[in-house]
mmCIF file of C-alpha atoms and ligand atoms in Angstrom:
data_model
loop_
_atom_site.group_PDB
_atom_site.id
_atom_site.type_symbol
_atom_site.label_atom_id
_atom_site.label_comp_id
_atom_site.label_asym_id
_atom_site.label_seq_id
_atom_site.Cartn_x
_atom_site.Cartn_y
_atom_site.Cartn_z
ATOM 1 C CA MET A 11 -6.135 147.366 -61.727
ATOM 2 C CA VAL A 12 -8.323 144.706 -60.172
ATOM 3 C CA VAL A 13 -10.921 146.043 -57.770
ATOM 4 C CA ILE A 14 -12.016 143.486 -55.219
ATOM 5 C CA GLU A 15 -15.473 144.258 -53.927
ATOM 6 C CA GLU A 16 -15.759 144.109 -50.173
ATOM 7 C CA ALA A 17 -18.292 141.630 -48.846
ATOM 8 C CA PRO A 18 -21.344 143.370 -47.365
ATOM 9 C CA LYS A 19 -21.099 143.972 -43.638
ATOM 10 C CA VAL A 20 -23.479 142.064 -41.409
ATOM 11 C CA ALA A 21 -23.983 143.122 -37.796
ATOM 12 C CA GLU A 22 -21.599 141.601 -35.235
ATOM 13 C CA ASP A 23 -24.346 139.742 -33.456
ATOM 14 C CA ASP A 24 -25.145 138.057 -36.765
ATOM 15 C CA ASP A 25 -22.316 135.541 -36.315
ATOM 16 C CA THR A 26 -24.787 132.753 -35.669
ATOM 17 C CA LEU A 27 -26.826 133.731 -38.692
ATOM 18 C CA LEU A 28 -23.690 133.729 -40.820
ATOM 19 C CA GLU A 29 -22.659 130.326 -39.576
ATOM 20 C CA GLN A 30 -26.128 128.935 -40.294
ATOM 21 C CA GLU A 31 -26.002 130.440 -43.770
ATOM 22 C CA VAL A 32 -22.570 128.925 -44.478
ATOM 23 C CA ASN A 33 -23.890 125.524 -43.383
ATOM 24 C CA ARG A 34 -27.041 125.898 -45.471
ATOM 25 C CA LEU A 35 -25.010 126.750 -48.579
ATOM 26 C CA TYR A 36 -22.441 124.045 -47.899
ATOM 27 C CA SER A 37 -25.121 121.356 -47.555
ATOM 28 C CA LYS A 38 -26.126 122.073 -51.179
ATOM 29 C CA LEU A 39 -22.970 123.257 -52.899
ATOM 30 C CA LYS A 40 -20.593 120.604 -51.557
ATOM 31 C CA LYS A 41 -22.174 118.305 -54.148
ATOM 32 C CA LEU A 42 -20.556 120.529 -56.778
ATOM 33 C CA GLY A 43 -17.137 120.511 -55.079
ATOM 34 C CA TRP A 44 -17.509 123.750 -53.098
ATOM 35 C CA ASP A 45 -15.656 123.758 -49.769
ATOM 36 C CA LYS A 46 -16.624 125.599 -46.578
ATOM 37 C CA SER A 47 -14.390 128.602 -47.312
ATOM 38 C CA ALA A 48 -16.020 129.100 -50.712
ATOM 39 C CA CYS A 49 -19.407 129.118 -48.967
ATOM 40 C CA GLU A 50 -18.043 131.566 -46.363
ATOM 41 C CA SER A 51 -17.105 133.961 -49.158
ATOM 42 C CA ILE A 52 -20.634 134.149 -50.576
ATOM 43 C CA ALA A 53 -22.665 133.809 -47.337
ATOM 44 C CA PRO A 54 -22.595 137.580 -46.505
ATOM 45 C CA TYR A 55 -24.083 138.246 -49.948
ATOM 46 C CA THR A 56 -26.777 135.577 -49.906
ATOM 47 C CA LEU A 57 -27.748 136.557 -46.362
ATOM 48 C CA LYS A 58 -28.088 140.213 -47.268
ATOM 49 C CA ILE A 59 -29.909 139.531 -50.563
ATOM 50 C CA ASN A 60 -32.380 137.186 -48.854
ATOM 51 C CA LYS A 61 -33.102 139.753 -46.155
ATOM 52 C CA LEU A 62 -33.485 142.605 -48.657
ATOM 53 C CA LYS A 63 -35.820 140.647 -50.915
ATOM 54 C CA ARG A 64 -38.073 139.862 -47.948
ATOM 55 C CA ASP A 65 -37.982 143.450 -46.635
ATOM 56 C CA LYS A 66 -38.756 144.906 -50.052
ATOM 57 C CA GLY A 67 -41.381 142.304 -51.045
ATOM 58 C CA PHE A 68 -39.515 140.651 -53.928
ATOM 59 C CA LYS A 69 -39.603 137.076 -55.150
ATOM 60 C CA ILE A 70 -36.485 135.893 -56.949
ATOM 61 C CA LEU A 71 -37.165 133.742 -60.005
ATOM 62 C CA ALA A 72 -34.194 131.997 -61.597
ATOM 63 C CA HIS A 73 -33.820 129.914 -64.727
ATOM 64 C CA SER A 74 -32.097 126.548 -64.212
ATOM 65 C CA TYR A 75 -29.145 127.758 -66.326
ATOM 66 C CA GLN A 76 -28.142 130.291 -63.658
ATOM 67 C CA THR A 77 -25.066 129.616 -61.539
ATOM 68 C CA ALA A 78 -25.412 127.435 -58.432
ATOM 69 C CA ASP A 79 -24.851 130.335 -55.990
ATOM 70 C CA ILE A 80 -27.969 132.005 -57.438
ATOM 71 C CA VAL A 81 -30.047 128.817 -57.773
ATOM 72 C CA PHE A 82 -29.288 127.503 -54.270
ATOM 73 C CA GLY A 83 -28.306 130.728 -52.520
ATOM 74 C CA ILE A 84 -31.057 133.231 -53.263
ATOM 75 C CA ALA A 85 -33.744 131.954 -55.666
ATOM 76 C CA ASP A 86 -37.297 131.354 -54.437
ATOM 77 C CA ILE A 87 -38.465 129.682 -57.636
ATOM 78 C CA VAL A 88 -36.208 127.862 -60.112
ATOM 79 C CA GLY A 89 -37.450 126.371 -63.344
ATOM 80 C CA ASP A 90 -37.636 126.238 -67.112
ATOM 81 C CA SER A 91 -38.893 129.143 -69.188
ATOM 82 C CA LEU A 92 -42.513 127.931 -69.223
ATOM 83 C CA ALA A 93 -42.685 127.212 -65.489
ATOM 84 C CA LEU A 94 -41.209 130.613 -64.648
ATOM 85 C CA ALA A 95 -43.678 132.444 -66.916
ATOM 86 C CA LYS A 96 -46.578 130.559 -65.277
ATOM 87 C CA LYS A 97 -45.319 131.050 -61.720
ATOM 88 C CA ALA A 98 -44.827 134.774 -62.260
ATOM 89 C CA THR A 99 -48.547 135.146 -62.928
ATOM 90 C CA GLU A 100 -49.497 133.042 -59.883
ATOM 91 C CA ILE A 101 -47.421 134.670 -57.139
ATOM 92 C CA LYS A 102 -48.946 137.469 -55.088
ATOM 93 C CA GLU A 103 -45.741 139.552 -54.902
ATOM 94 C CA LYS A 104 -45.807 142.657 -57.061
ATOM 95 C CA ARG A 105 -42.012 142.721 -57.354
ATOM 96 C CA ILE A 106 -39.948 140.120 -59.152
ATOM 97 C CA LEU A 107 -36.206 139.945 -59.495
ATOM 98 C CA PHE A 108 -35.602 137.772 -62.512
ATOM 99 C CA CYS A 109 -32.300 135.933 -62.912
ATOM 100 C CA GLY A 110 -32.303 134.897 -66.538
ATOM 101 C CA VAL A 111 -32.057 136.466 -69.969
ATOM 102 C CA ASP A 112 -33.994 139.443 -71.267
ATOM 103 C CA PHE A 113 -36.561 137.673 -73.406
ATOM 104 C CA MET A 114 -37.686 135.582 -70.420
ATOM 105 C CA ALA A 115 -38.005 138.635 -68.177
ATOM 106 C CA GLU A 116 -39.886 140.405 -70.991
ATOM 107 C CA SER A 117 -42.369 137.515 -71.193
ATOM 108 C CA VAL A 118 -43.009 137.946 -67.462
ATOM 109 C CA LYS A 119 -43.593 141.671 -67.982
ATOM 110 C CA ILE A 120 -45.904 141.050 -70.964
ATOM 111 C CA LEU A 121 -48.074 138.871 -68.706
ATOM 112 C CA ASN A 122 -47.795 141.054 -65.598
ATOM 113 C CA PRO A 123 -47.689 144.717 -66.633
ATOM 114 C CA GLU A 124 -48.518 145.888 -63.112
ATOM 115 C CA LYS A 125 -45.512 144.139 -61.577
ATOM 116 C CA LEU A 126 -42.019 145.579 -61.234
ATOM 117 C CA ILE A 127 -39.576 143.248 -62.976
ATOM 118 C CA LEU A 128 -35.864 143.704 -62.280
ATOM 119 C CA VAL A 129 -32.960 141.902 -63.929
ATOM 120 C CA PRO A 130 -29.560 142.177 -62.185
ATOM 121 C CA GLU A 131 -27.497 142.219 -65.377
ATOM 122 C CA ARG A 132 -29.270 142.428 -68.727
ATOM 123 C CA GLY A 133 -28.577 139.453 -71.019
ATOM 124 C CA ARG A 134 -29.702 141.078 -74.243
ATOM 125 C CA ASP A 135 -27.446 139.120 -76.557
ATOM 126 C CA CYS A 136 -29.277 135.865 -77.262
ATOM 127 C CA THR A 137 -28.383 134.744 -80.800
ATOM 128 C CA LEU A 138 -31.938 133.487 -81.313
ATOM 129 C CA ALA A 139 -33.659 136.666 -80.145
ATOM 130 C CA ASP A 140 -31.169 138.798 -82.092
ATOM 131 C CA SER A 141 -31.789 136.921 -85.353
ATOM 132 C CA ILE A 142 -35.266 138.299 -86.105
ATOM 133 C CA THR A 143 -37.349 141.475 -85.777
ATOM 134 C CA GLY A 144 -41.074 142.206 -85.813
ATOM 135 C CA GLU A 145 -40.672 143.587 -89.356
ATOM 136 C CA ASP A 146 -39.175 140.271 -90.494
ATOM 137 C CA VAL A 147 -42.285 138.503 -89.183
ATOM 138 C CA VAL A 148 -44.575 140.938 -91.019
ATOM 139 C CA LYS A 149 -42.723 140.093 -94.269
ATOM 140 C CA LEU A 150 -42.949 136.356 -93.581
ATOM 141 C CA LYS A 151 -46.718 136.687 -93.091
ATOM 142 C CA GLU A 152 -47.066 138.641 -96.349
ATOM 143 C CA GLU A 153 -45.143 135.917 -98.188
ATOM 144 C CA ASN A 154 -47.257 133.157 -96.586
ATOM 145 C CA PRO A 155 -50.781 134.526 -96.179
ATOM 146 C CA GLY A 156 -52.992 132.706 -93.695
ATOM 147 C CA VAL A 157 -50.178 130.533 -92.284
ATOM 148 C CA PRO A 158 -50.085 130.691 -88.464
ATOM 149 C CA VAL A 159 -46.926 131.990 -86.804
ATOM 150 C CA VAL A 160 -45.527 130.115 -83.809
ATOM 151 C CA CYS A 161 -42.686 132.006 -82.178
ATOM 152 C CA TYR A 162 -40.242 130.465 -79.782
ATOM 153 C CA VAL A 163 -40.017 132.213 -76.422
ATOM 154 C CA ASN A 164 -36.414 133.195 -77.263
ATOM 155 C CA THR A 165 -37.619 136.303 -79.138
ATOM 156 C CA ASN A 166 -38.018 139.973 -78.327
ATOM 157 C CA ALA A 167 -41.443 141.478 -77.574
ATOM 158 C CA ASP A 168 -41.847 143.020 -81.067
ATOM 159 C CA VAL A 169 -41.605 139.529 -82.611
ATOM 160 C CA LYS A 170 -44.127 138.119 -80.130
ATOM 161 C CA ALA A 171 -46.432 141.020 -81.013
ATOM 162 C CA GLU A 172 -46.589 139.794 -84.639
ATOM 163 C CA SER A 173 -47.054 136.097 -83.752
ATOM 164 C CA ASP A 174 -50.182 134.003 -83.148
ATOM 165 C CA ILE A 175 -48.782 131.892 -80.360
ATOM 166 C CA CYS A 176 -45.567 131.666 -78.427
ATOM 167 C CA CYS A 177 -44.047 128.377 -77.244
ATOM 168 C CA THR A 178 -41.159 127.042 -75.200
ATOM 169 C CA SER A 179 -39.271 123.794 -75.602
ATOM 170 C CA ALA A 180 -41.751 122.304 -73.084
ATOM 171 C CA ASN A 181 -44.849 122.760 -75.237
ATOM 172 C CA ALA A 182 -43.608 123.413 -78.822
ATOM 173 C CA LYS A 183 -44.599 119.960 -80.101
ATOM 174 C CA LYS A 184 -48.031 120.090 -78.449
ATOM 175 C CA ILE A 185 -48.701 123.545 -79.863
ATOM 176 C CA VAL A 186 -47.606 122.689 -83.413
ATOM 177 C CA GLU A 187 -49.743 119.519 -83.314
ATOM 178 C CA SER A 188 -52.745 121.417 -81.959
ATOM 179 C CA LEU A 189 -52.859 123.918 -84.826
ATOM 180 C CA ASP A 190 -55.471 123.018 -87.400
ATOM 181 C CA THR A 191 -53.171 123.452 -90.406
ATOM 182 C CA ASP A 192 -50.479 121.430 -92.193
ATOM 183 C CA THR A 193 -48.146 124.377 -92.718
ATOM 184 C CA ILE A 194 -46.750 126.508 -89.907
ATOM 185 C CA ILE A 195 -44.265 129.357 -89.717
ATOM 186 C CA PHE A 196 -41.927 128.551 -86.829
ATOM 187 C CA ILE A 197 -39.444 131.242 -85.796
ATOM 188 C CA PRO A 198 -36.576 131.750 -85.166
ATOM 189 C CA ASP A 199 -34.880 128.459 -84.174
ATOM 190 C CA GLU A 200 -34.143 126.593 -87.395
ATOM 191 C CA ASN A 201 -32.925 123.446 -85.620
ATOM 192 C CA MET A 202 -36.087 123.295 -83.545
ATOM 193 C CA GLY A 203 -38.243 123.964 -86.607
ATOM 194 C CA LYS A 204 -36.601 121.074 -88.474
ATOM 195 C CA ASN A 205 -36.908 118.828 -85.408
ATOM 196 C CA LEU A 206 -40.593 119.690 -85.098
ATOM 197 C CA ALA A 207 -41.212 118.997 -88.794
ATOM 198 C CA LYS A 208 -39.817 115.472 -88.324
ATOM 199 C CA MET A 209 -41.787 114.854 -85.148
ATOM 200 C CA THR A 210 -45.138 116.181 -86.307
ATOM 201 C CA GLY A 211 -45.048 115.492 -90.073
ATOM 202 C CA LYS A 212 -46.126 119.103 -90.707
ATOM 203 C CA LYS A 213 -44.523 121.495 -93.189
ATOM 204 C CA ILE A 214 -42.571 124.009 -91.146
ATOM 205 C CA ILE A 215 -41.377 127.279 -92.652
ATOM 206 C CA THR A 216 -38.233 128.078 -90.688
ATOM 207 C CA TRP A 217 -35.970 131.073 -90.055
ATOM 208 C CA PRO A 218 -32.151 130.933 -89.982
ATOM 209 C CA GLY A 219 -31.722 131.513 -86.241
ATOM 210 C CA TYR A 220 -29.908 129.274 -83.776
ATOM 211 C CA CYS A 221 -28.851 129.058 -80.161
ATOM 212 C CA ARG A 222 -25.066 129.411 -80.166
ATOM 213 C CA THR A 223 -24.767 127.126 -77.117
ATOM 214 C CA HIS A 224 -26.836 124.201 -78.403
ATOM 215 C CA ASN A 225 -25.890 124.596 -82.064
ATOM 216 C CA ALA A 226 -22.186 124.276 -81.172
ATOM 217 C CA LEU A 227 -22.753 120.659 -80.183
ATOM 218 C CA THR A 228 -21.573 118.393 -82.999
ATOM 219 C CA ILE A 229 -21.661 114.598 -83.230
ATOM 220 C CA LYS A 230 -17.906 114.520 -82.602
ATOM 221 C CA ARG A 231 -18.238 116.583 -79.418
ATOM 222 C CA LEU A 232 -21.123 114.391 -78.317
ATOM 223 C CA GLU A 233 -19.017 111.245 -78.719
ATOM 224 C CA ASN A 234 -16.281 112.805 -76.579
ATOM 225 C CA LEU A 235 -18.761 113.621 -73.816
ATOM 226 C CA ILE A 236 -20.054 110.058 -73.373
ATOM 227 C CA SER A 237 -17.814 108.099 -71.028
ATOM 228 C CA ASP A 238 -19.912 104.940 -70.705
ATOM 229 C CA ASP A 239 -22.125 102.908 -73.094
ATOM 230 C CA LYS A 240 -24.807 102.778 -70.395
ATOM 231 C CA THR A 241 -25.169 106.571 -70.307
ATOM 232 C CA LYS A 242 -28.627 107.719 -71.384
ATOM 233 C CA THR A 243 -28.515 110.798 -73.615
ATOM 234 C CA PHE A 244 -31.175 113.505 -73.562
ATOM 235 C CA ALA A 245 -30.868 116.457 -75.962
ATOM 236 C CA HIS A 246 -32.513 119.854 -75.773
ATOM 237 C CA PHE A 247 -34.840 120.634 -78.690
ATOM 238 C CA GLU A 248 -32.473 123.423 -79.788
ATOM 239 C CA CYS A 249 -29.760 120.918 -80.756
ATOM 240 C CA ARG A 250 -29.041 120.102 -84.403
ATOM 241 C CA PRO A 251 -31.301 117.478 -86.057
ATOM 242 C CA GLU A 252 -28.420 114.964 -86.338
ATOM 243 C CA ILE A 253 -27.948 115.184 -82.556
ATOM 244 C CA ILE A 254 -31.669 114.696 -81.935
ATOM 245 C CA GLU A 255 -31.592 111.599 -84.142
ATOM 246 C CA SER A 256 -28.691 110.056 -82.279
ATOM 247 C CA VAL A 257 -29.883 110.465 -78.664
ATOM 248 C CA ASP A 258 -32.272 108.491 -76.453
ATOM 249 C CA TYR A 259 -34.618 111.369 -75.533
ATOM 250 C CA THR A 260 -35.471 114.909 -76.611
ATOM 251 C CA GLY A 261 -37.214 117.775 -74.808
ATOM 252 C CA GLY A 262 -36.745 120.918 -72.773
ATOM 253 C CA THR A 263 -35.178 121.330 -69.347
ATOM 254 C CA GLY A 264 -38.581 120.769 -67.703
ATOM 255 C CA ASP A 265 -38.744 117.304 -69.323
ATOM 256 C CA MET A 266 -35.154 116.664 -68.261
ATOM 257 C CA HIS A 267 -36.010 117.592 -64.687
ATOM 258 C CA ARG A 268 -38.911 115.132 -64.629
ATOM 259 C CA TYR A 269 -36.585 112.461 -66.066
ATOM 260 C CA SER A 270 -34.056 113.088 -63.255
ATOM 261 C CA ALA A 271 -36.786 112.781 -60.630
ATOM 262 C CA LYS A 272 -37.596 109.277 -61.921
ATOM 263 C CA ALA A 273 -33.973 108.119 -62.345
ATOM 264 C CA THR A 274 -32.679 105.587 -59.869
ATOM 265 C CA LYS A 275 -29.415 105.202 -57.946
ATOM 266 C CA GLY A 276 -26.471 104.609 -60.234
ATOM 267 C CA ASP A 277 -28.214 105.691 -63.456
ATOM 268 C CA LYS A 278 -25.905 107.629 -65.779
ATOM 269 C CA VAL A 279 -27.381 110.544 -67.687
ATOM 270 C CA LEU A 280 -25.986 113.081 -70.118
ATOM 271 C CA PHE A 281 -28.222 116.104 -70.619
ATOM 272 C CA LEU A 282 -27.211 117.992 -73.736
ATOM 273 C CA THR A 283 -28.005 121.447 -72.530
ATOM 274 C CA GLU A 284 -26.450 124.279 -70.550
ATOM 275 C CA GLN A 285 -24.121 123.172 -67.731
ATOM 276 C CA GLY A 286 -26.031 125.182 -65.093
ATOM 277 C CA PHE A 287 -28.961 122.795 -65.433
ATOM 278 C CA ILE A 288 -26.691 119.778 -64.910
ATOM 279 C CA ASP A 289 -25.226 121.386 -61.772
ATOM 280 C CA ARG A 290 -28.753 121.878 -60.462
ATOM 281 C CA MET A 291 -29.555 118.181 -61.084
ATOM 282 C CA LYS A 292 -26.318 117.072 -59.345
ATOM 283 C CA VAL A 293 -27.394 118.876 -56.180
ATOM 284 C CA GLU A 294 -31.046 117.797 -56.284
ATOM 285 C CA TYR A 295 -30.486 114.148 -57.259
ATOM 286 C CA PRO A 296 -27.129 113.122 -55.743
ATOM 287 C CA ASP A 297 -27.718 109.385 -56.331
ATOM 288 C CA VAL A 298 -27.791 109.815 -60.110
ATOM 289 C CA GLU A 299 -24.575 110.188 -62.106
ATOM 290 C CA PHE A 300 -24.841 113.228 -64.343
ATOM 291 C CA GLU A 301 -22.179 113.699 -67.004
ATOM 292 C CA ASP A 302 -21.057 117.283 -67.671
ATOM 293 C CA SER A 303 -22.154 118.833 -70.964
ATOM 294 C CA LYS A 304 -19.639 121.697 -70.706
ATOM 295 C CA MET A 305 -22.125 123.801 -72.699
ATOM 296 C CA ILE A 306 -22.172 127.396 -71.466
ATOM 297 C CA CYS A 307 -24.624 130.192 -72.327
ATOM 298 C CA VAL A 308 -22.691 133.406 -71.702
ATOM 299 C CA SER A 309 -25.846 135.558 -71.744
ATOM 300 C CA MET A 310 -27.314 133.482 -68.894
ATOM 301 C CA LYS A 311 -24.106 133.769 -66.893
ATOM 302 C CA ARG A 312 -24.167 137.577 -66.696
ATOM 303 C CA ASN A 313 -26.058 137.633 -63.412
ATOM 304 C CA ASP A 314 -24.129 137.270 -60.187
ATOM 305 C CA LEU A 315 -24.608 137.957 -56.472
ATOM 306 C CA ILE A 316 -22.987 141.410 -56.560
ATOM 307 C CA ALA A 317 -25.194 142.619 -59.432
ATOM 308 C CA THR A 318 -28.244 141.133 -57.675
ATOM 309 C CA LEU A 319 -27.465 142.926 -54.423
ATOM 310 C CA LYS A 320 -26.961 146.239 -56.245
ATOM 311 C CA ALA A 321 -30.218 145.834 -58.169
ATOM 312 C CA LEU A 322 -32.153 145.186 -54.954
ATOM 313 C CA GLU A 323 -30.464 148.005 -53.025
ATOM 314 C CA ASN A 324 -30.616 150.660 -55.665
ATOM 315 C CA PRO A 325 -32.072 149.626 -59.038
ATOM 316 C CA THR A 326 -31.030 151.653 -62.072
ATOM 317 C CA ASP A 327 -33.191 152.154 -65.182
ATOM 318 C CA ASP A 328 -31.183 149.430 -66.854
ATOM 319 C CA ASN A 329 -32.320 146.895 -64.261
ATOM 320 C CA VAL A 330 -35.993 147.566 -64.949
ATOM 321 C CA ILE A 331 -37.855 145.723 -67.717
ATOM 322 C CA ASP A 332 -39.833 148.401 -69.474
ATOM 323 C CA LEU A 333 -41.813 147.693 -72.651
ATOM 324 C CA ASP A 334 -43.598 149.891 -75.133
ATOM 325 C CA GLU A 335 -47.252 149.492 -74.035
ATOM 326 C CA ASP A 336 -48.565 149.041 -77.578
ATOM 327 C CA ILE A 337 -46.059 146.242 -78.276
ATOM 328 C CA ARG A 338 -46.740 144.680 -74.875
ATOM 329 C CA LYS A 339 -50.489 144.586 -75.472
ATOM 330 C CA ARG A 340 -50.054 143.052 -78.942
ATOM 331 C CA ALA A 341 -47.571 140.469 -77.595
ATOM 332 C CA TYR A 342 -49.945 139.487 -74.763
ATOM 333 C CA LYS A 343 -52.093 137.265 -76.994
ATOM 334 C CA ALA A 344 -49.180 135.064 -78.130
ATOM 335 C CA VAL A 345 -47.669 134.752 -74.650
ATOM 336 C CA SER A 346 -50.935 134.115 -72.813
ATOM 337 C CA ASN A 347 -51.861 131.493 -75.450
ATOM 338 C CA MET A 348 -48.573 129.761 -74.611
ATOM 339 C CA LEU A 349 -49.663 129.252 -70.989
ATOM 340 C CA LYS A 350 -52.647 127.135 -72.045
ATOM 341 C CA TYR A 351 -50.385 124.246 -73.101
HETATM 342 P P1 13P B 20 -36.214 125.812 -71.480
HETATM 343 O O1 13P B 20 -36.183 126.578 -70.232
HETATM 344 O O2 13P B 20 -37.518 125.959 -72.172
HETATM 345 O O3 13P B 20 -35.791 124.393 -71.365
HETATM 346 O O4 13P B 20 -35.132 126.456 -72.489
HETATM 347 C C1 13P B 20 -34.345 127.446 -72.108
HETATM 348 C C2 13P B 20 -33.641 128.112 -73.222
HETATM 349 O O5 13P B 20 -33.790 129.279 -73.433
HETATM 350 C C3 13P B 20 -32.747 127.410 -74.037
HETATM 351 O O6 13P B 20 -32.057 128.327 -74.875
#
């Protein structure tokens, strides 16, 4: 049986508010092919969520990979993993609803233990985060005494607790270059580790972890995605080394965003990263032609408006990011070091 959830009721005299909300959503989402009736179907939710978040003192932070209804309908701050971690420490609100995956929300909690961090639908199944445990890192350190451990942000708190410094795709290269040693343990993204070794000339001890979304991109798939010779290609650091070698630019979604801001009318760009980011760019920079990557991260797509509304109305234990205090304290060093770059 299919249960269709009823849209939340808004008071009768809220007709004008509803109409304004439909128009607000349509002005953004039409760039992605949404029509007015699609906006009418989500407006009661976005209206109610936006009111609730204000009444209850929440800020909604969303990663750029979230769906467009979240990014343009309810989020207060949208960004890459580094920007979101930084912003979370800067905002005065003591309550954050985080639309993203678990390891990102955990990083926010590690930095802000006093804040309540809610996630609408837990995305615990990141192939990178699942590939390694804190115990694995302890063993790696025993096998390589004195070698610093850089962990990618896509890791659970117990792994961060055993690492010297955490990084994101935005600052990985800078951090690896800044370390005063020729050999570095980089966990758990093997593609990124190999890419960093080429870029920095350092010896990188890697771990066999990968992002299932970026690792699935092969040269053949890439060729099929490019429709025009003039298209500039920009690959996320998590892509395979052969992809990185064949594209024009490499970086994280923060770098890609800055690239979009500088692009001019008629430029064609293919960002090799999750499709949600490309949808965000299509709305924000309508003069630029963005090719679709068709790369989907299922863990990121767990959150939706219904789960968000439920979490704000009546959060369950599962919505709350709760960390063992000893692990949190030990992970703090690596995550706070990350913010310096
Ligand atoms: P950035 O937000 O750092 O670009 O990367 C997001 C991510 O987790 C990719 O898997």
